Short mmCIF file of C-alpha atoms in Angstrom, two decimals:
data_model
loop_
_atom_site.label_atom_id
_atom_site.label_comp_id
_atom_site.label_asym_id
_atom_site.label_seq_id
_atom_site.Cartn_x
_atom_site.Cartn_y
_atom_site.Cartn_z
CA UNK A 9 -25.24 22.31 -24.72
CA UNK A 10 -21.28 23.24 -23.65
CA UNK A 11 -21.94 21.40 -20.39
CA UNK A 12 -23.09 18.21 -22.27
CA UNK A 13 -20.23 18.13 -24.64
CA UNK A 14 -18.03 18.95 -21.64
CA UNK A 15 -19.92 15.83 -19.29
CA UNK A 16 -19.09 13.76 -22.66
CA UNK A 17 -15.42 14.52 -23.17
CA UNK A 18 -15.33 13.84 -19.41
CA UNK A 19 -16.76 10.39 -20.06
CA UNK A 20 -14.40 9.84 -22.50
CA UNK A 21 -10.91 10.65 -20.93
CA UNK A 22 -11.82 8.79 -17.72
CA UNK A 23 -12.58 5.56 -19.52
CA UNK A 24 -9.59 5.75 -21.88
CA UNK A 25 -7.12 6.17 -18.54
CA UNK A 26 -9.40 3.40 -17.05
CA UNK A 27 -8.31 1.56 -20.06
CA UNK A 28 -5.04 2.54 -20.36
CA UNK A 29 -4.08 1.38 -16.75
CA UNK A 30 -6.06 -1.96 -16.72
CA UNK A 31 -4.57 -5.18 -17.37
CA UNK A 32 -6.62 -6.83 -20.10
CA UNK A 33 -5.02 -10.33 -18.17
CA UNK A 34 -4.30 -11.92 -15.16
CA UNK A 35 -1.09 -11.89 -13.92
CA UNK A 36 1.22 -14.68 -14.40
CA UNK A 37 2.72 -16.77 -11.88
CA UNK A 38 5.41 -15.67 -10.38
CA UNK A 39 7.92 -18.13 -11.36
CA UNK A 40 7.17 -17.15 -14.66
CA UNK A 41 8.08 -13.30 -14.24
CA UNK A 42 11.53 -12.22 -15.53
CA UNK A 43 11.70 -8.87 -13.76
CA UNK A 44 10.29 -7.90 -10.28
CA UNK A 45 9.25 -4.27 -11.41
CA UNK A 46 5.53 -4.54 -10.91
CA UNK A 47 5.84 -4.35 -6.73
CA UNK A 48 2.44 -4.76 -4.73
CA UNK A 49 3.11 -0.94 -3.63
CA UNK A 50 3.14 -0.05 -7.38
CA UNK A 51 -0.38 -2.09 -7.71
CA UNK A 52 -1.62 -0.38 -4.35
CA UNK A 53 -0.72 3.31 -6.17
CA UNK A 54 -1.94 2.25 -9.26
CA UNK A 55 -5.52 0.97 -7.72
CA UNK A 56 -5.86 4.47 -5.25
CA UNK A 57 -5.06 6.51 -8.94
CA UNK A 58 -7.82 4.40 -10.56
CA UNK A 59 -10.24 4.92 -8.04
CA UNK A 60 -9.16 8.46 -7.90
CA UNK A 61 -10.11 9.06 -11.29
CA UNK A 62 -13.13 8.00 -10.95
CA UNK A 63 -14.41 10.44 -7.87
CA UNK A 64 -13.06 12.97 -10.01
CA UNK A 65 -14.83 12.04 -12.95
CA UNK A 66 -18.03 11.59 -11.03
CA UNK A 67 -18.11 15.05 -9.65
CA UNK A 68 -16.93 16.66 -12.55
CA UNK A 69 -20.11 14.69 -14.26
CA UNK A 70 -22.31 15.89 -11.10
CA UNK A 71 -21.52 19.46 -11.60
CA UNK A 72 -21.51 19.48 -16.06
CA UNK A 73 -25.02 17.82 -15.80
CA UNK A 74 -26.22 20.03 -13.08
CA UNK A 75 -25.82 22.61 -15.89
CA UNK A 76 -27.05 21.07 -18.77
CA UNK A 77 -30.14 19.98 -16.85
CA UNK A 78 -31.15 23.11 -16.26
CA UNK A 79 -31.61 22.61 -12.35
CA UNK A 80 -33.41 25.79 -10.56
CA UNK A 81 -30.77 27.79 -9.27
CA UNK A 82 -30.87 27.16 -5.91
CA UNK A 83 -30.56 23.09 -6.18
CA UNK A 84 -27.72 24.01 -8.50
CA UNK A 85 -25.83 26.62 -6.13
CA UNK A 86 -26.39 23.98 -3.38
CA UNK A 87 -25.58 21.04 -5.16
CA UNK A 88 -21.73 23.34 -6.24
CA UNK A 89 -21.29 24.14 -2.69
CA UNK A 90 -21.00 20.51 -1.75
CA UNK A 91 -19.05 19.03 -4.43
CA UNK A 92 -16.96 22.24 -5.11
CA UNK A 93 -16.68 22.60 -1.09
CA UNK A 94 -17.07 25.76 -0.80
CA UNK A 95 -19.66 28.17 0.59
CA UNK A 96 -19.68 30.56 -2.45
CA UNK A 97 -18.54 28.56 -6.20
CA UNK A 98 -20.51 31.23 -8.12
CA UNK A 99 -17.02 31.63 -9.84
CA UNK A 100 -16.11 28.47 -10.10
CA UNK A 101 -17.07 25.74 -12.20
CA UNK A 102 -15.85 22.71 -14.44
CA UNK A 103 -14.64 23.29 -18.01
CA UNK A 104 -12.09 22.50 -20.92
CA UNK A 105 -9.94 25.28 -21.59
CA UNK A 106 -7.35 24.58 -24.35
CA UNK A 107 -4.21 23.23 -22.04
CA UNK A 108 -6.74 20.67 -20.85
CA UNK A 109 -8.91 19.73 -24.10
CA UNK A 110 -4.88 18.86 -25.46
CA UNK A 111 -4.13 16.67 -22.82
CA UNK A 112 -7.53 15.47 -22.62
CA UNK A 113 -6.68 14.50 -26.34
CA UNK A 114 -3.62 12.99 -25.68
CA UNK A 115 -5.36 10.37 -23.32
CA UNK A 116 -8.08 9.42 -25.53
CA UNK A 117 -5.59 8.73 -28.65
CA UNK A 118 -2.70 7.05 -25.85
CA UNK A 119 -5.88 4.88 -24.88
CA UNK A 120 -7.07 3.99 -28.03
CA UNK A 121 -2.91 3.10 -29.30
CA UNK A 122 -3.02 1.18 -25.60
CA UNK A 123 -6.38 -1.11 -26.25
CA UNK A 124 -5.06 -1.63 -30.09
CA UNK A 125 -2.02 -3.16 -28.75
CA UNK A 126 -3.87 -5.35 -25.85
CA UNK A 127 -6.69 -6.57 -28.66
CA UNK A 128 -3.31 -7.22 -31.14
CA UNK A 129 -1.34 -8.68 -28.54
CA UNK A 130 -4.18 -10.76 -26.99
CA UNK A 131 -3.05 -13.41 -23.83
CA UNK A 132 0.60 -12.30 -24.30
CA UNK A 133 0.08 -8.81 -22.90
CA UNK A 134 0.84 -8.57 -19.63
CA UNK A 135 1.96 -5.91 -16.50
CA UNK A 136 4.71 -8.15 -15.95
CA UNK A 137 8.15 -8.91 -17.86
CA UNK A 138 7.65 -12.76 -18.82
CA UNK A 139 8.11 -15.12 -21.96
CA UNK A 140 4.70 -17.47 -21.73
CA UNK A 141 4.07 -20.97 -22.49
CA UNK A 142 3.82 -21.10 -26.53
CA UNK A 143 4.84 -17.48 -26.71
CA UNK A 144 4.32 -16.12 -30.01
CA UNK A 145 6.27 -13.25 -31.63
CA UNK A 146 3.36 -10.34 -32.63
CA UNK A 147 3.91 -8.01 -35.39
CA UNK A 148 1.19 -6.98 -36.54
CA UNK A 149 -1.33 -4.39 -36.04
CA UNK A 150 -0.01 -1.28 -34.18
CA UNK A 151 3.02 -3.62 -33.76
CA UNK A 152 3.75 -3.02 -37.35
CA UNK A 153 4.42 0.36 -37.05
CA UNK A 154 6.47 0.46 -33.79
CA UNK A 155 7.83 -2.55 -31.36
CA UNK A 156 6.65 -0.93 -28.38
CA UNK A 157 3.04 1.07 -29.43
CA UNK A 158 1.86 0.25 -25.70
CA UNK A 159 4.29 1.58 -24.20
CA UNK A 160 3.80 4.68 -26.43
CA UNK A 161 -0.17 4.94 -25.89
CA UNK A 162 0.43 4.65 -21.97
CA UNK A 163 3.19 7.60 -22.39
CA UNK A 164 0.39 9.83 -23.99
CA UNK A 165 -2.24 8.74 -21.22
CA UNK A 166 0.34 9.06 -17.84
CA UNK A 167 1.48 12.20 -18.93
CA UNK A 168 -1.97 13.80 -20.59
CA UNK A 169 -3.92 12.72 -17.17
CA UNK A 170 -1.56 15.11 -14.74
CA UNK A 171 -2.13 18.21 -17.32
CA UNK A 172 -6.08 17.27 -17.21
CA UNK A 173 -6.07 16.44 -13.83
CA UNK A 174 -3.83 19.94 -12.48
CA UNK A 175 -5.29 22.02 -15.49
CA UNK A 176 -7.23 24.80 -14.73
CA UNK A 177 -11.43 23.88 -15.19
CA UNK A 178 -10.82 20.59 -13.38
CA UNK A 179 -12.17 19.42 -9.95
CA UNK A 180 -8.77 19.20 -8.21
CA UNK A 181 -8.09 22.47 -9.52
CA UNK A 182 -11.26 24.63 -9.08
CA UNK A 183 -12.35 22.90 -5.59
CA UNK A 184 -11.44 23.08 -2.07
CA UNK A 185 -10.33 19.73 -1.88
CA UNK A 186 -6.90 20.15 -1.67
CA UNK A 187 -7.50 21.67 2.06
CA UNK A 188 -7.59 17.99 3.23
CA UNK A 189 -4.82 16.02 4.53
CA UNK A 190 -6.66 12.85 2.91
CA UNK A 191 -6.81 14.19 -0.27
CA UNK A 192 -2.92 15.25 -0.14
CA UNK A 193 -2.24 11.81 0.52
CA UNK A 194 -4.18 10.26 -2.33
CA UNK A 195 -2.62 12.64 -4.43
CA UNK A 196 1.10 11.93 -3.14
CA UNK A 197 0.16 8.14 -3.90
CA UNK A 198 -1.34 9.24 -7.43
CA UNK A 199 2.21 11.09 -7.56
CA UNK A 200 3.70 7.86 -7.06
CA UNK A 201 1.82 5.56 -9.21
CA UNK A 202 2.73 8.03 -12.18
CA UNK A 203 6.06 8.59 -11.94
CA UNK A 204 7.23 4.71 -11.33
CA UNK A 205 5.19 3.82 -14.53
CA UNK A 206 6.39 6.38 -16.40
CA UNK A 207 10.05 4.89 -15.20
CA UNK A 208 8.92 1.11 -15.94
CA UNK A 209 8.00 2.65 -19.82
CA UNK A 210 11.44 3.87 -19.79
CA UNK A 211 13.45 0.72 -18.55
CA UNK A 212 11.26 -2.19 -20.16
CA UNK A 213 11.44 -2.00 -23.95
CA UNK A 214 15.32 -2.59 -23.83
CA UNK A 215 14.65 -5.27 -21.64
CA UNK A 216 11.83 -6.51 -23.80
CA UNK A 217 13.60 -6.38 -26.92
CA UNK A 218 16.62 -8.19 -25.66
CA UNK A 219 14.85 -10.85 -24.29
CA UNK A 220 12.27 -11.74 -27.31
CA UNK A 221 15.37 -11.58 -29.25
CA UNK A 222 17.11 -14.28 -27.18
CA UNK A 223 13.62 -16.13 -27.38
CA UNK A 224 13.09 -15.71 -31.22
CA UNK A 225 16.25 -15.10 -33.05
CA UNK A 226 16.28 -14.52 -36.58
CA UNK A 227 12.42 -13.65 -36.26
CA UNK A 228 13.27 -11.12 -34.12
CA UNK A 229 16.04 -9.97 -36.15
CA UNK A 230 13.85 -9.15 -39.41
CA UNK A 231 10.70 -7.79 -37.45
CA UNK A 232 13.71 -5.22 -35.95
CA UNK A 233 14.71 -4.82 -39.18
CA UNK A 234 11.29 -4.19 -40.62
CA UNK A 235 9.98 -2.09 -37.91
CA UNK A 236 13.56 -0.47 -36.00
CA UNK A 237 11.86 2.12 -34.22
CA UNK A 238 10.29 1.45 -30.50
CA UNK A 239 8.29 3.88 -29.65
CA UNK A 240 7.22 6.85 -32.68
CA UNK A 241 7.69 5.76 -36.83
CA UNK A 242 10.72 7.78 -37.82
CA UNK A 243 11.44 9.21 -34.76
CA UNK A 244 12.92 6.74 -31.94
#
């Protein structure tokens, strides 16, 4: 029963950082983009930490269900030894001690803040810094609370994926994988991907906020008013 509510949690956190770094739009044209932030190497990092995710998820699913399917124990021991590569995982196995269930926690509620704010924002939410045609000013929703709640959902989900990710009871953690040069590569690029979008949730919202507010004026002015905090109610 632990492994299935483990194999579910697991299902979970991988689709909410799916979500969380998916653009619910197409990009707009270039001519139309205000900032050049987004760089094709940031899309390449992005796309190997996406697909990343997902082998992890899938063998961390592999080896939960092996468990909670009961599997005779020698299908199970070999079925470990490949995905945990290694000869002898009788130790070792998949869980979610507390350090991970938290951040595991933090990227299912990040998620959840991030698809509220795409489903309240709509066509105007996009990866790239841009005013569109008939731009509209949103406020409402999670956009009542904060002027920035996407920005504060994909805070939650970049940081809470490196603690669930390097936590111990993950794959990356309690396999041999890290023994290949490939998969120090991937994770370098992961690395990567992390830390410039962390950056861009840093340097955008001033830049967002100054621009909407040269685009909508007094609007602007009494949403601020209304709702002066960016990122947390109360806080900042």
């Amino acid at each position: 029963m632990a492994s299935l509510a483990t194999a579910c949690v697991i299902a979970a956190v991988t689709t909410s950082i799916h979500i969380a770094i998916t653009s619910p739009t197409p990009s707009p044209p270039k001519k139309d983009r205000l900032k050049a932030d987004y760089t094709p190497f940031l899309f390449v990092c992005l796309q190997v930490l996406k697909g990343s995710i997902w082998v992890h998820a899938i063998i961390e699913l592999a080896i939960a269900l092996s468990h909670a399917l009961a599997l005779n124990l020698s299908a199970r021991e070999r079925l470990l030894s490949i995905l945990l590569m290694d000869q002898h995982p009788h130790s070792r196995t998949i869980s979610i001690p507390p350090i991970r269930f938290v951040a595991g926690l933090a990227v299912v509620i990040g998620g959840c803040i991030r698809w509220l704010s795409y489903r309240e924002m709509g066509r105007y939410f996009t990866y790239h810094v841009t005013v569109l045609k008939e731009h509209r000013l949103v406020t409402t929703g999670p956009y009542s609370f904060v002027r920035h709640p996407g920005y504060t959902g994909g805070n939650l989900v970049q940081v809470g994926l490196v603690f669930w990710h390097g936590a111990r009871g993950s794959w990356l953690r309690e396999s041999d994988v890290y023994k290949s040069p490939i998969a120090w590569l991937v994770l370098v690029l992961c690395s990567i991907s992390v830390t410039l979008t962390l950056k861009l949730y840093a340097e955008r919202p001033e830049l967002e906020d100054a621009l909407l507010k040269k685009e909508f004026g007094k609007q602007w002015d009494d949403w601020a008013k209304n709702v002066p905090y960016r990122f947390l109610p109360g806080i900042v």
